[in-house]
Amino acid sequence: MDNNNPNNTLSIMTYRNMFIILGLLMLFCSLLAFLPRNYILQQFEFFQKTDIERNVRIVHYALQAEEQNLNIVCRDWAHWDDIYQFVQDNNRNFSSVNLQMENLKETTNFDLFMLYNSDKQLLWGDIHLTESDAGKSAYPDSLQEEINLLVNRSYIRQVSGYMLTDNGLMLLSICPVLPSSGKGQAQGTLVTGRFFNGFLLQNISKQTQLALQLPNKSNIYSSVEKDILTHLQTDEHMLDSTEKTHPVVYMAMEDFYGEQFLISFIMPQTIMVHGTKAADYVLFATIIAIVLLVIALATIFIIHTSVLNRRGHELALLLKKRSQELLESEERYQRLFNNADDAIYTIDLDFTLLDANRNTYERLGYSREEFIGQHAYHFLPPGSKASLFEWRVRVLEQKSIRFESRQRKKDGSILLVEVTSQLLEHEDHPVIFNIARDITRRKQAEKAFQSSERRYRTIFENSPVGIIYLNSTGLILSANHQLLTIAGRGMEDIIGQNILYILAGTGFVDIFNKAAAGFPASHEEVIHDSLTGKRYFLKIMFSPVADGKDPTDVIGLIEDVSDIRRDEENLRLLYTAIEQCPVVIGITDVQANVQFVNQAYVNLTGYSIEEIVGQNPLTFSTFAARDYEKIWDTLLTGQVLHGEFQQRKKSGGLY
């Protein structure tokens, strides 16, 4: 065999690895075949113990949940004001309407409901028995006596627990009767209970997925159960493993009197059954594994040669494919390089241009032949040679830099660029790789933006209306001088304050929140300045910076309209005085057309306001037109006219 042949070398390595793997597998199977049976059983015993503890916790949680539920319902009834009043007054009409065992059973699932007064005397009580208990006393005396003993303990707070009765295990809750506030002198005691049968037992079984076995007073424990009960403390549990397939788990519980009783449940098919079967299957599985290993070894020998041949062919195809992909990748890179929007070029440390993409020389107005091989200084503005040397020093020190520069076109014009330069190794020689982006338009846009910002800043600062800029939470970020004048404060007292605190309790808070949610809003309201003691009538319009965006910054226009609203109020007062004046008052324009008359004018002449307004007073006078013109000329000169005139009423009479 030719050891220099790569295929032979690969074959030798494959055989060696194959025998190593086979030896390891056979060793593992041998260890598995002789694994101690007791170790497997111990592991499954641990799993079974863990499963039992989990089921015991589930049963405890289910019983506690039912106890808490009964306590809540019992406390709601005991703290009902009507129950409290009933215990005080012993109103039989209340008990006949509200205390019916059928209704209590249907709405609360109570099987027992007993109400005592403060003297421990039973006022009302009833018990609901199951169908199997129908032949027993409807209200067992022994049960009442036991509950009476519990009530006589004078509980000052709610208690709950279990009681064994002839009718089965019962969950009891005893609660003092108090007003709905839960405070005050207890007027009695309410005892409620539920048997662990029917609905309650079904509910617990559904929650735990276990079949619970519950005792009653007439139960007789077996010798095994008695022995278990003597060895268990309250809330402990024990497994009766005499039944291998379905062992029983016993739980010790304690009733109201401190006596223990047992609750049991049957475990599902025990884990130990599976453990025993698993131990029995180990040896059989080992034999099967060894057989499969022999089959696998024979299969490997059969397919080994064909696999090697196929692998060699696949490697040849893969090499060809990778070579083609590499060629295509180089072509894609060249296309990206030449068609990039930015100028890409390399320069050696002597500033000679080694390579460049199309965009580099075309945007400067050169051909590739004119550009490549030239000194970089030829493409910079005059006087830039020193900066070229400084650029080289920075690149050598920092390896990668970014800066703004100017390039000179072939026609002499200047191009503003942002250049990223990086030091690289190319064919064992250091070169500087550069990417230059045309930022001429960006610079023009920045200049235009700065000019626009100055204009808007001038408008902002000189506006006759107060302007304020806030973030979405109400924090004041900026304000103009007019706002400071309105507020009577300095800039340091305004910036950083929250307008929601300043305007708290006013309608301005709501319109700010609306604007911060993306919708403009305005409002007028009188506010009181606690610092200066002044009252302002403010008109504020809040507008979102970004319409429809939630949240968004807000711009506010604030105007003090106190003088305007005061003038409007004075005008309303003057109008009211003229309207209610008993003297006839009329107002005309300069063309002598009536613009206004008060109610006294209407009452005197009999004309309606609609008939008078817009008319010439000459229509209602008795004197000649020339006299009327003389009167009007006197008024137009600004003189005051006094005299007596006769006017005609609508009815034709004179006044």
Coordinates of N, CA and C in Angstrom, one line a residue, residues 491-647:
M491 N -35.1 83.7 33.4 CA -35.0 82.5 32.6 C -34.6 81.4 33.5
E492 N -33.7 81.6 34.5 CA -33.3 80.6 35.4 C -34.4 80.0 36.3
D493 N -35.5 80.8 36.5 CA -36.7 80.3 37.2 C -37.6 79.5 36.4
I494 N -37.5 79.5 35.1 CA -38.4 78.8 34.2 C -37.8 77.5 33.6
I495 N -36.6 77.6 33.1 CA -36.0 76.4 32.5 C -35.8 75.3 33.5
G496 N -36.2 74.1 33.1 CA -36.1 73.0 34.0 C -37.3 72.7 34.8
Q497 N -38.2 73.7 34.9 CA -39.5 73.5 35.6 C -40.5 72.6 34.8
N498 N -41.4 72.0 35.5 CA -42.4 71.2 34.8 C -43.7 72.0 34.8
I499 N -44.2 72.3 33.6 CA -45.4 73.1 33.5 C -46.7 72.5 34.0
L500 N -46.6 71.1 34.2 CA -47.8 70.4 34.7 C -48.0 70.8 36.2
Y501 N -46.8 71.0 36.9 CA -46.9 71.5 38.3 C -47.3 72.9 38.4
I502 N -46.8 73.7 37.5 CA -47.1 75.2 37.5 C -48.6 75.4 37.2
L503 N -49.1 74.6 36.3 CA -50.5 74.8 35.9 C -51.5 73.8 36.5
A504 N -51.0 73.1 37.6 CA -51.8 72.1 38.2 C -53.2 72.6 38.7
G505 N -54.2 71.8 38.4 CA -55.5 72.2 38.8 C -56.3 73.1 37.8
T506 N -55.7 73.3 36.7 CA -56.3 74.1 35.6 C -56.6 73.3 34.4
G507 N -57.4 73.8 33.5 CA -57.7 73.1 32.3 C -56.6 73.0 31.3
F508 N -55.5 73.8 31.6 CA -54.4 73.8 30.7 C -53.6 72.4 30.7
V509 N -53.8 71.7 31.8 CA -53.1 70.4 32.0 C -53.7 69.4 30.9
D510 N -55.0 69.4 30.8 CA -55.7 68.5 29.8 C -55.3 68.8 28.4
I511 N -55.2 70.1 28.0 CA -54.8 70.4 26.6 C -53.3 70.1 26.4
F512 N -52.5 70.2 27.4 CA -51.1 69.8 27.2 C -51.0 68.3 26.9
N513 N -51.7 67.5 27.7 CA -51.7 66.1 27.5 C -52.2 65.7 26.2
K514 N -53.2 66.4 25.7 CA -53.7 66.2 24.3 C -52.7 66.5 23.3
A515 N -52.0 67.6 23.5 CA -50.9 68.0 22.5 C -49.8 67.0 22.5
A516 N -49.4 66.5 23.7 CA -48.3 65.6 23.9 C -48.7 64.2 23.2
A517 N -50.0 64.0 23.0 CA -50.4 62.8 22.3 C -50.5 63.0 20.8
G518 N -50.2 64.2 20.3 CA -50.1 64.4 18.9 C -51.3 65.3 18.3
F519 N -52.1 65.9 19.2 CA -53.2 66.7 18.7 C -53.2 68.1 19.3
P520 N -53.3 69.1 18.5 CA -53.3 70.5 19.0 C -54.5 70.8 19.8
A521 N -54.4 71.8 20.7 CA -55.5 72.1 21.6 C -55.2 73.5 22.2
S522 N -56.3 74.2 22.5 CA -56.2 75.6 23.1 C -57.2 75.7 24.2
H523 N -56.9 76.7 25.1 CA -57.8 76.9 26.3 C -57.5 78.3 26.9
E524 N -58.6 78.9 27.4 CA -58.4 80.2 28.1 C -58.9 80.0 29.6
E525 N -58.2 80.6 30.5 CA -58.6 80.4 31.9 C -57.9 81.4 32.8
V526 N -58.5 81.8 33.9 CA -57.9 82.7 34.8 C -57.0 81.9 35.8
I527 N -55.8 82.3 36.0 CA -54.9 81.6 37.0 C -54.4 82.6 38.0
H528 N -54.0 82.1 39.1 CA -53.5 82.9 40.2 C -52.0 82.6 40.4
D529 N -51.2 83.6 40.3 CA -49.7 83.5 40.5 C -49.4 83.6 42.0
S530 N -49.0 82.4 42.6 CA -48.8 82.4 44.1 C -47.6 83.2 44.5
L531 N -46.7 83.5 43.6 CA -45.5 84.3 43.9 C -45.8 85.8 43.9
T532 N -46.4 86.3 42.9 CA -46.7 87.7 42.8 C -48.1 88.1 43.3
G533 N -49.0 87.1 43.5 CA -50.3 87.4 44.0 C -51.2 88.0 42.9
K534 N -50.8 88.0 41.6 CA -51.6 88.6 40.5 C -52.5 87.5 39.9
R535 N -53.5 87.9 39.3 CA -54.4 87.0 38.6 C -54.3 87.3 37.1
Y536 N -54.1 86.3 36.3 CA -53.9 86.4 34.9 C -55.0 85.7 34.1
F537 N -55.5 86.3 33.0 CA -56.4 85.6 32.1 C -55.5 85.2 30.9
L538 N -55.2 83.9 30.9 CA -54.2 83.4 29.9 C -55.0 82.7 28.8
K539 N -54.4 82.8 27.6 CA -54.9 82.0 26.5 C -53.7 81.2 26.0
I540 N -53.8 79.9 26.0 CA -52.6 79.1 25.7 C -53.1 78.1 24.6
M541 N -52.2 78.0 23.6 CA -52.4 77.0 22.5 C -51.2 76.1 22.5
F542 N -51.4 74.8 22.7 CA -50.3 73.8 22.7 C -50.4 73.1 21.4
S543 N -49.3 72.9 20.7 CA -49.2 72.2 19.4 C -48.1 71.2 19.5
P544 N -48.4 70.0 18.9 CA -47.4 68.9 18.9 C -46.3 69.2 17.9
V545 N -45.1 68.9 18.3 CA -44.0 69.1 17.3 C -44.1 68.1 16.2
A546 N -44.6 66.8 16.5 CA -44.8 65.8 15.5 C -46.3 65.4 15.5
D547 N -47.0 65.8 14.5 CA -48.5 65.6 14.5 C -48.7 64.1 14.5
G548 N -49.7 63.6 15.3 CA -50.1 62.2 15.3 C -49.1 61.3 16.0
K549 N -48.0 61.8 16.6 CA -47.1 60.9 17.3 C -47.3 61.0 18.8
D550 N -47.3 59.9 19.4 CA -47.5 59.8 20.9 C -46.4 59.0 21.5
P551 N -45.6 59.6 22.4 CA -45.7 61.0 22.8 C -44.8 61.9 21.9
T552 N -44.9 63.2 22.0 CA -44.1 64.1 21.2 C -43.8 65.4 22.0
D553 N -42.8 66.1 21.7 CA -42.5 67.4 22.3 C -43.6 68.4 21.9
V554 N -43.7 69.5 22.7 CA -44.9 70.4 22.5 C -44.4 71.8 22.5
I555 N -45.0 72.6 21.6 CA -44.7 74.1 21.5 C -46.0 74.8 22.0
G556 N -45.8 75.7 22.9 CA -46.9 76.5 23.5 C -46.8 77.9 23.1
L557 N -48.0 78.5 22.7 CA -48.1 79.9 22.5 C -49.0 80.5 23.6
I558 N -48.4 81.4 24.4 CA -49.1 81.9 25.6 C -49.3 83.4 25.5
E559 N -50.5 83.8 25.7 CA -50.8 85.3 25.6 C -51.7 85.7 26.8
D560 N -51.2 86.8 27.4 CA -52.0 87.4 28.5 C -53.1 88.3 27.9
V561 N -54.3 87.8 28.0 CA -55.5 88.5 27.4 C -56.3 89.1 28.5
S562 N -55.7 89.4 29.7 CA -56.4 90.0 30.8 C -57.0 91.3 30.4
D563 N -56.2 92.2 29.7 CA -56.8 93.6 29.3 C -57.9 93.4 28.3
I564 N -57.7 92.5 27.4 CA -58.8 92.3 26.3 C -60.1 91.8 27.0
R565 N -59.9 90.8 27.9 CA -61.2 90.3 28.5 C -61.8 91.3 29.4
R566 N -60.9 92.2 30.1 CA -61.5 93.3 30.9 C -62.2 94.3 30.1
D567 N -61.7 94.7 28.9 CA -62.4 95.6 28.0 C -63.7 95.0 27.5
E568 N -63.6 93.7 27.2 CA -64.9 93.0 26.7 C -65.9 93.0 27.8
E569 N -65.5 92.9 29.1 CA -66.5 92.9 30.2 C -67.0 94.3 30.3
N570 N -66.2 95.3 30.2 CA -66.7 96.7 30.3 C -67.7 97.0 29.2
L571 N -67.4 96.5 28.0 CA -68.3 96.7 26.9 C -69.7 96.0 27.1
R572 N -69.6 94.8 27.7 CA -70.9 94.1 28.0 C -71.7 94.9 29.1
L573 N -70.9 95.4 30.1 CA -71.7 96.2 31.1 C -72.3 97.5 30.5
L574 N -71.5 98.1 29.6 CA -72.1 99.3 28.9 C -73.3 99.0 28.0
Y575 N -73.2 97.9 27.3 CA -74.3 97.5 26.5 C -75.5 97.2 27.3
T576 N -75.3 96.5 28.5 CA -76.4 96.2 29.3 C -77.1 97.5 29.9
A577 N -76.2 98.5 30.2 CA -76.8 99.7 30.8 C -77.6 100.5 29.7
I578 N -77.1 100.5 28.4 CA -77.8 101.2 27.4 C -79.1 100.5 27.0
E579 N -79.0 99.2 27.0 CA -80.2 98.4 26.6 C -81.3 98.5 27.7
Q580 N -80.9 98.7 28.9 CA -81.9 98.7 30.0 C -82.3 100.2 30.4
C581 N -81.6 101.1 29.7 CA -81.9 102.6 30.1 C -83.3 102.9 29.7
P582 N -84.1 103.7 30.5 CA -85.4 104.1 30.2 C -85.5 105.2 29.1
V583 N -84.3 105.8 28.9 CA -84.3 106.9 27.9 C -84.0 106.3 26.5
V584 N -84.7 106.9 25.5 CA -84.5 106.4 24.1 C -83.1 106.7 23.6
I585 N -82.4 105.6 23.1 CA -81.0 105.8 22.6 C -81.0 105.1 21.3
G586 N -80.4 105.8 20.3 CA -80.2 105.3 19.0 C -78.8 105.7 18.4
I587 N -78.2 104.8 17.6 CA -76.9 105.0 17.1 C -77.0 104.8 15.6
T588 N -76.3 105.8 14.8 CA -76.3 105.7 13.3 C -74.9 105.7 12.9
D589 N -74.6 105.3 11.6 CA -73.3 105.4 11.0 C -73.2 106.8 10.4
V590 N -72.1 107.1 9.7 CA -71.9 108.4 9.1 C -72.8 108.7 7.9
Q591 N -73.5 107.6 7.4 CA -74.4 107.8 6.3 C -75.8 108.0 6.9
A592 N -75.9 108.1 8.2 CA -77.2 108.3 8.9 C -78.1 107.1 8.8
N593 N -77.6 106.0 8.7 CA -78.3 104.7 8.8 C -78.3 104.2 10.2
V594 N -79.4 103.8 10.7 CA -79.6 103.4 12.1 C -78.8 102.0 12.2
Q595 N -77.9 102.0 13.2 CA -77.1 100.8 13.5 C -77.6 100.1 14.8
F596 N -78.2 100.9 15.7 CA -78.6 100.3 17.0 C -79.7 101.2 17.6
V597 N -80.7 100.6 18.3 CA -81.6 101.3 19.2 C -81.8 100.4 20.4
N598 N -82.1 101.0 21.5 CA -82.3 100.2 22.7 C -83.8 99.8 22.8
Q599 N -84.1 99.1 23.9 CA -85.5 98.6 24.0 C -86.5 99.7 24.3
A600 N -86.0 100.8 25.0 CA -86.9 101.9 25.2 C -87.4 102.6 23.9
Y601 N -86.5 102.6 22.9 CA -86.9 103.1 21.6 C -88.0 102.3 21.0
V602 N -87.8 101.0 21.1 CA -88.8 100.0 20.5 C -90.1 100.2 21.2
N603 N -90.1 100.3 22.5 CA -91.3 100.4 23.3 C -92.1 101.7 23.0
L604 N -91.3 102.8 22.8 CA -92.0 104.1 22.5 C -92.5 104.2 21.1
T605 N -91.8 103.7 20.1 CA -92.2 103.9 18.7 C -93.1 102.8 18.2
G606 N -93.0 101.7 18.8 CA -93.9 100.5 18.3 C -93.2 99.8 17.2
Y607 N -92.1 100.3 16.7 CA -91.4 99.5 15.7 C -90.5 98.4 16.3
S608 N -90.3 97.4 15.5 CA -89.4 96.3 16.0 C -88.0 96.7 15.6
I609 N -87.0 96.1 16.2 CA -85.6 96.4 15.9 C -85.3 96.1 14.4
E610 N -85.9 95.0 13.9 CA -85.6 94.7 12.5 C -86.2 95.8 11.5
E611 N -87.2 96.4 11.9 CA -87.8 97.5 11.1 C -87.0 98.8 11.2
I612 N -86.3 99.0 12.2 CA -85.6 100.3 12.4 C -84.2 100.2 11.9
V613 N -83.4 99.1 12.3 CA -82.0 99.0 11.9 C -81.9 99.1 10.4
G614 N -80.9 99.9 9.9 CA -80.7 100.0 8.5 C -81.5 101.2 7.8
Q615 N -82.5 101.7 8.6 CA -83.3 102.8 8.0 C -82.7 104.2 8.4
N616 N -83.1 105.2 7.6 CA -82.7 106.6 7.9 C -83.7 107.2 8.8
P617 N -83.2 107.9 9.9 CA -84.1 108.5 10.9 C -85.1 109.5 10.2
L618 N -84.8 110.0 9.0 CA -85.8 110.9 8.3 C -87.1 110.2 8.0
T619 N -87.0 108.9 7.9 CA -88.3 108.1 7.7 C -89.3 108.3 8.8
F620 N -88.8 108.5 10.0 CA -89.7 108.5 11.2 C -89.9 110.0 11.7
S621 N -89.3 111.0 11.0 CA -89.4 112.4 11.5 C -90.6 113.1 10.8
T622 N -90.9 114.3 11.3 CA -92.0 115.2 10.8 C -91.4 116.4 10.2
F623 N -90.1 116.7 10.2 CA -89.6 117.9 9.6 C -89.1 117.7 8.2
A624 N -88.8 118.8 7.6 CA -88.4 118.8 6.1 C -87.0 118.2 6.0
A625 N -86.7 117.7 4.8 CA -85.4 117.1 4.5 C -84.3 118.1 4.7
R626 N -84.5 119.4 4.3 CA -83.5 120.4 4.4 C -83.1 120.7 5.9
D627 N -84.1 120.7 6.7 CA -83.9 120.8 8.2 C -83.1 119.6 8.7
Y628 N -83.4 118.5 8.2 CA -82.7 117.2 8.7 C -81.3 117.3 8.2
E629 N -81.0 117.8 7.0 CA -79.6 117.8 6.5 C -78.8 118.9 7.3
K630 N -79.5 119.9 7.7 CA -78.8 120.9 8.5 C -78.4 120.3 9.9
I631 N -79.3 119.6 10.4 CA -79.0 118.9 11.7 C -77.9 118.0 11.5
W632 N -77.9 117.2 10.4 CA -76.8 116.2 10.2 C -75.5 116.8 10.0
D633 N -75.5 118.0 9.2 CA -74.2 118.7 9.0 C -73.6 119.2 10.3
T634 N -74.4 119.6 11.2 CA -74.0 120.1 12.5 C -73.3 118.9 13.2
L635 N -73.9 117.8 13.2 CA -73.3 116.6 13.9 C -72.0 116.2 13.3
L636 N -71.9 116.2 11.9 CA -70.7 115.8 11.3 C -69.5 116.7 11.5
T637 N -69.7 118.0 12.0 CA -68.6 118.9 12.3 C -68.1 118.6 13.7
G638 N -68.8 117.6 14.4 CA -68.3 117.3 15.8 C -69.0 118.1 16.9
Q639 N -70.0 118.9 16.5 CA -70.7 119.7 17.5 C -71.8 118.9 18.2
V640 N -72.2 119.3 19.4 CA -73.3 118.6 20.1 C -74.6 119.4 19.8
L641 N -75.6 118.6 19.4 CA -76.9 119.2 19.0 C -77.9 119.0 20.2
H642 N -78.6 120.1 20.6 CA -79.7 120.0 21.6 C -80.9 120.6 20.9
G643 N -82.1 120.0 21.3 CA -83.3 120.6 20.8 C -84.5 119.6 21.0
E644 N -85.7 120.1 20.6 CA -86.8 119.2 20.7 C -87.3 118.9 19.3
F645 N -87.7 117.7 19.1 CA -88.1 117.2 17.7 C -89.3 116.4 17.9
Q646 N -90.1 116.4 16.9 CA -91.3 115.5 16.8 C -91.0 114.3 15.9
Q647 N -91.3 113.1 16.4 CA -91.1 111.9 15.6 C -92.4 111.2 15.5

